[in-house]
PDB file of C-alpha atoms in Angstrom:
ATOM      1  CA  MET B   1       9.166  68.954-203.616  1.00 34.00           C
ATOM      2  CA  LYS B   2       8.304  72.605-203.419  1.00 36.00           C
ATOM      3  CA  GLY B   3       5.704  73.463-200.845  1.00 34.00           C
ATOM      4  CA  THR B   4       5.988  70.110-199.054  1.00 37.00           C
ATOM      5  CA  TYR B   5       8.223  68.523-196.467  1.00 36.00           C
ATOM      6  CA  PRO B   6      11.172  68.178-196.159  1.00 41.00           C
ATOM      7  CA  LEU B   7      11.989  71.865-195.915  1.00 41.00           C
ATOM      8  CA  LYS B   8      14.503  73.239-198.402  1.00 44.00           C
ATOM      9  CA  TYR B   9      17.250  75.798-198.458  1.00 48.00           C
ATOM     10  CA  MET B  10      17.497  77.960-201.569  1.00 58.00           C
ATOM     11  CA  THR B  11      21.096  78.740-201.014  1.00 84.00           C
ATOM     12  CA  LEU B  12      24.404  80.268-201.924  1.00 92.00           C
ATOM     13  CA  ILE B  13      27.448  78.720-200.240  1.00 96.00           C
ATOM     14  CA  ALA B  14      30.781  79.909-201.663  1.00 97.00           C
ATOM     15  CA  ALA B  15      34.444  79.440-200.774  1.00 97.00           C
ATOM     16  CA  MET B  16      37.628  81.133-201.965  1.00 96.00           C
ATOM     17  CA  LYS B  17      41.324  81.131-201.179  1.00 94.00           C
ATOM     18  CA  GLU B  18      42.246  84.454-199.580  1.00 95.00           C
ATOM     19  CA  SER B  19      45.971  83.853-199.050  1.00 93.00           C
ATOM     20  CA  ASP B  20      48.463  81.056-198.482  1.00 92.00           C
ATOM     21  CA  THR B  21      47.230  80.817-194.889  1.00 93.00           C
ATOM     22  CA  SER B  22      43.532  81.643-195.110  1.00 96.00           C
ATOM     23  CA  LEU B  23      40.299  80.713-196.818  1.00 96.00           C
ATOM     24  CA  LEU B  24      36.932  82.457-196.927  1.00 97.00           C
ATOM     25  CA  ILE B  25      33.491  80.868-196.841  1.00 98.00           C
ATOM     26  CA  ALA B  26      30.205  82.725-197.350  1.00 98.00           C
ATOM     27  CA  ALA B  27      26.493  82.019-197.208  1.00 96.00           C
ATOM     28  CA  ASP B  28      23.393  84.042-197.847  1.00 93.00           C
ATOM     29  CA  SER B  29      20.728  84.219-195.139  1.00 87.00           C
ATOM     30  CA  ALA B  30      18.050  83.142-197.401  1.00 60.00           C
ATOM     31  CA  VAL B  31      14.814  81.583-197.739  1.00 54.00           C
ATOM     32  CA  ARG B  32      13.647  78.285-196.379  1.00 56.00           C
ATOM     33  CA  GLU B  33      10.668  76.945-198.307  1.00 56.00           C
ATOM     34  CA  THR B  34       7.781  75.882-196.082  1.00 58.00           C
ATOM     35  CA  PRO B  35       4.367  74.367-196.687  1.00 59.00           C
ATOM     36  CA  GLY B  36       2.363  77.153-198.297  1.00 62.00           C
ATOM     37  CA  ASN B  37       5.560  78.714-199.717  1.00 60.00           C
ATOM     38  CA  ILE B  38       5.945  81.032-196.738  1.00 60.00           C
ATOM     39  CA  PRO B  39       9.559  82.318-196.640  1.00 57.00           C
ATOM     40  CA  LEU B  40      11.503  82.261-193.396  1.00 56.00           C
ATOM     41  CA  THR B  41      14.546  84.506-193.655  1.00 52.00           C
ATOM     42  CA  ALA B  42      17.674  85.269-191.600  1.00 59.00           C
ATOM     43  CA  ILE B  43      18.805  81.650-191.478  1.00 72.00           C
ATOM     44  CA  GLN B  44      22.453  81.234-190.498  1.00 83.00           C
ATOM     45  CA  LYS B  45      23.726  78.529-192.830  1.00 90.00           C
ATOM     46  CA  LEU B  46      27.422  78.414-191.993  1.00 96.00           C
ATOM     47  CA  ARG B  47      28.641  76.011-189.345  1.00 96.00           C
ATOM     48  CA  LYS B  48      31.995  75.501-187.642  1.00 97.00           C
ATOM     49  CA  HIS B  49      33.702  72.832-185.605  1.00 96.00           C
ATOM     50  CA  GLN B  50      33.839  73.445-181.861  1.00 91.00           C
ATOM     51  CA  SER B  51      37.650  73.578-181.833  1.00 93.00           C
ATOM     52  CA  ALA B  52      39.123  72.876-185.287  1.00 96.00           C
ATOM     53  CA  PRO B  53      39.959  75.228-188.199  1.00 98.00           C
ATOM     54  CA  LEU B  54      36.962  73.811-190.054  1.00 98.00           C
ATOM     55  CA  ALA B  55      33.789  75.446-191.431  1.00 98.00           C
ATOM     56  CA  TRP B  56      31.111  74.302-193.857  1.00 98.00           C
ATOM     57  CA  GLY B  57      27.695  74.901-195.353  1.00 97.00           C
ATOM     58  CA  CYS B  58      25.005  72.703-196.889  1.00 95.00           C
ATOM     59  CA  SER B  59      22.474  73.353-199.627  1.00 93.00           C
ATOM     60  CA  GLY B  60      19.346  71.265-200.029  1.00 88.00           C
ATOM     61  CA  ASP B  61      17.232  69.290-197.565  1.00 85.00           C
ATOM     62  CA  THR B  62      17.328  70.948-194.151  1.00 84.00           C
ATOM     63  CA  GLU B  63      16.800  67.683-192.272  1.00 86.00           C
ATOM     64  CA  VAL B  64      19.883  66.199-193.899  1.00 92.00           C
ATOM     65  CA  GLY B  65      21.828  69.414-193.356  1.00 92.00           C
ATOM     66  CA  ASP B  66      20.942  69.580-189.664  1.00 93.00           C
ATOM     67  CA  ARG B  67      21.880  65.945-189.072  1.00 95.00           C
ATOM     68  CA  PHE B  68      25.154  66.344-190.939  1.00 97.00           C
ATOM     69  CA  ASP B  69      25.940  69.481-188.917  1.00 96.00           C
ATOM     70  CA  ALA B  70      25.425  67.576-185.671  1.00 96.00           C
ATOM     71  CA  TRP B  71      27.852  64.865-186.807  1.00 96.00           C
ATOM     72  CA  MET B  72      30.485  67.205-188.220  1.00 97.00           C
ATOM     73  CA  GLY B  73      30.514  69.565-185.270  1.00 93.00           C
ATOM     74  CA  THR B  74      31.995  67.001-182.881  1.00 90.00           C
ATOM     75  CA  ILE B  75      34.265  64.793-185.016  1.00 94.00           C
ATOM     76  CA  PRO B  76      37.803  64.277-183.650  1.00 94.00           C
ATOM     77  CA  TRP B  77      40.358  66.673-185.097  1.00 94.00           C
ATOM     78  CA  PRO B  78      42.804  66.466-186.720  1.00 93.00           C
ATOM     79  CA  PRO B  79      41.978  63.378-188.793  1.00 94.00           C
ATOM     80  CA  THR B  80      44.620  60.795-189.637  1.00 91.00           C
ATOM     81  CA  ASP B  81      44.839  62.270-193.119  1.00 93.00           C
ATOM     82  CA  TRP B  82      42.775  64.489-195.400  1.00 94.00           C
ATOM     83  CA  GLN B  83      41.614  61.624-197.622  1.00 94.00           C
ATOM     84  CA  GLN B  84      40.205  59.808-194.608  1.00 94.00           C
ATOM     85  CA  PHE B  85      38.319  62.938-193.573  1.00 96.00           C
ATOM     86  CA  SER B  86      36.965  63.468-197.112  1.00 96.00           C
ATOM     87  CA  ASP B  87      35.789  59.864-197.291  1.00 96.00           C
ATOM     88  CA  ARG B  88      34.006  60.132-193.930  1.00 96.00           C
ATOM     89  CA  CYS B  89      32.218  63.301-195.031  1.00 97.00           C
ATOM     90  CA  ALA B  90      31.136  61.694-198.295  1.00 97.00           C
ATOM     91  CA  ASP B  91      29.968  58.477-196.622  1.00 97.00           C
ATOM     92  CA  THR B  92      27.992  60.321-193.947  1.00 97.00           C
ATOM     93  CA  LEU B  93      26.307  62.698-196.383  1.00 97.00           C
ATOM     94  CA  ALA B  94      25.514  59.870-198.821  1.00 96.00           C
ATOM     95  CA  GLU B  95      23.965  57.819-196.015  1.00 96.00           C
ATOM     96  CA  LEU B  96      21.790  60.725-194.849  1.00 96.00           C
ATOM     97  CA  ASN B  97      20.674  61.540-198.388  1.00 95.00           C
ATOM     98  CA  GLY B  98      19.989  57.853-198.968  1.00 94.00           C
ATOM     99  CA  GLN B  99      17.699  57.708-195.954  1.00 94.00           C
ATOM    100  CA  VAL B 100      15.610  60.573-197.349  1.00 90.00           C
ATOM    101  CA  ARG B 101      15.387  58.899-200.755  1.00 90.00           C
ATOM    102  CA  LYS B 102      14.464  55.573-199.140  1.00 90.00           C
ATOM    103  CA  ARG B 103      11.589  57.206-197.268  1.00 87.00           C
ATOM    104  CA  ALA B 104      10.448  58.831-200.513  1.00 82.00           C
ATOM    105  CA  THR B 105      10.298  55.372-202.093  1.00 87.00           C
ATOM    106  CA  LEU B 106       8.350  53.961-199.141  1.00 89.00           C
ATOM    107  CA  ALA B 107       5.877  56.822-199.555  1.00 87.00           C
ATOM    108  CA  GLY B 108       5.383  55.927-203.213  1.00 87.00           C
ATOM    109  CA  GLY B 109       7.508  58.777-204.555  1.00 82.00           C
ATOM    110  CA  ASP B 110      10.365  58.850-207.023  1.00 81.00           C
ATOM    111  CA  PRO B 111      13.717  59.034-205.184  1.00 75.00           C
ATOM    112  CA  TYR B 112      15.366  60.506-208.270  1.00 75.00           C
ATOM    113  CA  ARG B 113      13.162  63.570-207.911  1.00 74.00           C
ATOM    114  CA  ILE B 114      14.697  64.294-204.502  1.00 75.00           C
ATOM    115  CA  ALA B 115      17.361  66.932-205.010  1.00 76.00           C
ATOM    116  CA  GLY B 116      19.265  65.913-201.897  1.00 87.00           C
ATOM    117  CA  THR B 117      21.854  67.916-199.999  1.00 94.00           C
ATOM    118  CA  ASP B 118      25.267  69.145-201.180  1.00 96.00           C
ATOM    119  CA  LEU B 119      28.194  70.157-198.979  1.00 97.00           C
ATOM    120  CA  LEU B 120      31.040  72.681-199.203  1.00 97.00           C
ATOM    121  CA  VAL B 121      33.853  72.523-196.622  1.00 97.00           C
ATOM    122  CA  VAL B 122      36.833  74.778-195.957  1.00 97.00           C
ATOM    123  CA  ALA B 123      39.555  73.696-193.554  1.00 97.00           C
ATOM    124  CA  TRP B 124      43.165  74.073-192.600  1.00 95.00           C
ATOM    125  CA  PHE B 125      44.892  70.688-192.627  1.00 94.00           C
ATOM    126  CA  ASP B 126      48.607  71.213-193.287  1.00 91.00           C
ATOM    127  CA  GLU B 127      47.458  73.663-195.965  1.00 91.00           C
ATOM    128  CA  PRO B 128      44.191  75.352-197.002  1.00 92.00           C
ATOM    129  CA  GLN B 129      41.617  72.829-198.244  1.00 94.00           C
ATOM    130  CA  ILE B 130      38.298  73.126-200.075  1.00 95.00           C
ATOM    131  CA  LEU B 131      36.081  70.046-200.320  1.00 96.00           C
ATOM    132  CA  GLU B 132      32.779  69.591-202.153  1.00 96.00           C
ATOM    133  CA  VAL B 133      30.475  66.578-201.794  1.00 97.00           C
ATOM    134  CA  ASP B 134      27.334  66.334-203.911  1.00 94.00           C
ATOM    135  CA  SER B 135      24.062  64.692-202.932  1.00 92.00           C
ATOM    136  CA  TRP B 136      25.131  61.335-204.422  1.00 91.00           C
ATOM    137  CA  GLY B 137      28.396  61.238-202.474  1.00 93.00           C
ATOM    138  CA  LYS B 138      30.650  62.354-205.310  1.00 94.00           C
ATOM    139  CA  VAL B 139      33.735  64.115-203.941  1.00 95.00           C
ATOM    140  CA  ALA B 140      35.671  66.982-205.505  1.00 93.00           C
ATOM    141  CA  GLN B 141      38.818  68.074-203.679  1.00 88.00           C
ATOM    142  CA  TYR B 142      40.170  71.431-204.725  1.00 85.00           C
ATOM    143  CA  GLY B 143      43.055  71.986-202.339  1.00 72.00           C
ATOM    144  CA  SER B 144      43.111  75.773-202.106  1.00 64.00           C
ATOM    145  CA  ASN B 145      42.341  76.297-205.786  1.00 68.00           C
ATOM    146  CA  ALA B 146      40.614  79.622-206.377  1.00 81.00           C
ATOM    147  CA  PHE B 147      36.820  79.645-205.976  1.00 93.00           C
ATOM    148  CA  HIS B 148      33.922  77.207-205.651  1.00 95.00           C
ATOM    149  CA  ALA B 149      30.192  77.400-204.880  1.00 96.00           C
ATOM    150  CA  ILE B 150      27.094  75.262-204.376  1.00 95.00           C
ATOM    151  CA  GLY B 151      23.377  75.943-204.161  1.00 92.00           C
ATOM    152  CA  SER B 152      20.864  77.833-206.243  1.00 89.00           C
ATOM    153  CA  GLY B 153      23.272  80.774-206.556  1.00 92.00           C
ATOM    154  CA  LYS B 154      26.152  78.633-207.839  1.00 93.00           C
ATOM    155  CA  GLN B 155      26.175  79.546-211.529  1.00 94.00           C
ATOM    156  CA  ILE B 156      25.739  83.255-210.915  1.00 95.00           C
ATOM    157  CA  ALA B 157      28.523  83.142-208.316  1.00 95.00           C
ATOM    158  CA  TYR B 158      30.925  81.624-210.869  1.00 95.00           C
ATOM    159  CA  ILE B 159      30.054  84.333-213.382  1.00 95.00           C
ATOM    160  CA  ALA B 160      30.572  87.007-210.719  1.00 95.00           C
ATOM    161  CA  PHE B 161      33.915  85.482-209.750  1.00 95.00           C
ATOM    162  CA  ALA B 162      35.109  85.548-213.355  1.00 94.00           C
ATOM    163  CA  THR B 163      34.268  89.259-213.409  1.00 92.00           C
ATOM    164  CA  VAL B 164      35.749  90.408-210.101  1.00 92.00           C
ATOM    165  CA  LYS B 165      38.921  88.296-210.134  1.00 89.00           C
ATOM    166  CA  VAL B 166      40.512  90.708-212.641  1.00 89.00           C
ATOM    167  CA  PHE B 167      39.838  93.781-210.489  1.00 89.00           C
ATOM    168  CA  GLY B 168      43.035  95.541-209.424  1.00 91.00           C
ATOM    169  CA  GLY B 169      43.622  97.345-206.153  1.00 92.00           C
ATOM    170  CA  VAL B 170      40.953  95.311-204.343  1.00 93.00           C
ATOM    171  CA  THR B 171      41.604  92.893-201.480  1.00 96.00           C
ATOM    172  CA  PRO B 172      40.551  89.255-201.884  1.00 95.00           C
ATOM    173  CA  LEU B 173      38.029  89.748-199.077  1.00 97.00           C
ATOM    174  CA  ASP B 174      36.412  92.691-200.859  1.00 96.00           C
ATOM    175  CA  LYS B 175      36.286  90.729-204.124  1.00 96.00           C
ATOM    176  CA  PHE B 176      34.660  87.825-202.311  1.00 97.00           C
ATOM    177  CA  ARG B 177      32.191  90.093-200.559  1.00 97.00           C
ATOM    178  CA  HIS B 178      31.292  91.748-203.863  1.00 96.00           C
ATOM    179  CA  LEU B 179      30.768  88.532-205.829  1.00 96.00           C
ATOM    180  CA  SER B 180      28.771  86.960-202.996  1.00 96.00           C
ATOM    181  CA  GLY B 181      26.557  90.032-202.941  1.00 95.00           C
ATOM    182  CA  ILE B 182      25.995  89.890-206.707  1.00 95.00           C
ATOM    183  CA  ALA B 183      25.021  86.208-206.553  1.00 94.00           C
ATOM    184  CA  THR B 184      22.748  86.721-203.551  1.00 92.00           C
ATOM    185  CA  ARG B 185      21.016  89.671-205.167  1.00 92.00           C
ATOM    186  CA  THR B 186      20.507  87.882-208.486  1.00 92.00           C
ATOM    187  CA  ALA B 187      19.812  84.222-207.664  1.00 88.00           C
ATOM    188  CA  ASN B 188      16.299  83.015-206.965  1.00 78.00           C
ATOM    189  CA  ASP B 189      15.281  82.959-203.306  1.00 74.00           C
ATOM    190  CA  CYS B 190      18.637  84.067-201.866  1.00 83.00           C
ATOM    191  CA  ASP B 191      18.688  87.002-199.473  1.00 84.00           C
ATOM    192  CA  PHE B 192      20.882  89.295-197.404  1.00 87.00           C
ATOM    193  CA  PRO B 193      22.778  89.559-195.161  1.00 90.00           C
ATOM    194  CA  VAL B 194      25.696  87.539-196.502  1.00 95.00           C
ATOM    195  CA  HIS B 195      27.797  85.982-193.742  1.00 96.00           C
ATOM    196  CA  ILE B 196      31.537  85.596-194.402  1.00 98.00           C
ATOM    197  CA  TRP B 197      33.901  83.596-192.213  1.00 98.00           C
ATOM    198  CA  ARG B 198      37.676  83.216-192.401  1.00 98.00           C
ATOM    199  CA  VAL B 199      39.490  79.927-191.773  1.00 98.00           C
ATOM    200  CA  THR B 200      43.180  80.009-190.780  1.00 97.00           C
ATOM    201  CA  PRO B 201      45.470  77.582-188.939  1.00 97.00           C
ATOM    202  CA  SER B 202      44.288  79.243-185.703  1.00 96.00           C
ATOM    203  CA  GLY B 203      40.587  78.574-186.275  1.00 97.00           C
ATOM    204  CA  VAL B 204      37.437  80.197-187.646  1.00 98.00           C
ATOM    205  CA  THR B 205      36.580  83.885-187.274  1.00 97.00           C
ATOM    206  CA  VAL B 206      33.818  86.148-188.534  1.00 96.00           C
ATOM    207  CA  THR B 207      35.048  88.808-190.951  1.00 96.00           C
ATOM    208  CA  PRO B 208      34.347  92.464-190.104  1.00 85.00           C
TER     209      PRO B 208
END
């Protein structure tokens, strides 16, 4: 709950296909809620695997996000197949979210009032892949289909994408940078700078 532990991210995580061989993922630097509602800014929310063409971001409970990051950062790569990888992500995130909800119940709280943590993944596995897992373990696999977002800036990001996708004479990176900026500027408790990474078969790089 707001103003109490566990700490929360108020977040924009977005992903978009840039080309047939690259994907983009972005995150704001925003605000972590703390006891007393004191904002802590400049949080780097994107994570990448130590050697694989794999990057991700979480929105929600920071404890869950940090524990998921630790697991994801060292998993063997490549997986046997993409479905196996998706299932492992969903199972791990669901287990971590379940532990938080279990503790809420033990403390006399309502586990259904715990927002939980969502996940957005971009990876190169034979082709560009975008994967979303919600806080209840529900999986949505998008392949490299267009654009997706999670977090408090999600709805505004979709509106911004619908606007900028028709722009002519603009690179996909510039469109993505523009829509991420609009969502960050407009959504509650999101803040600059926006970090954008590129995932290709060769790995993960920071965009200029």
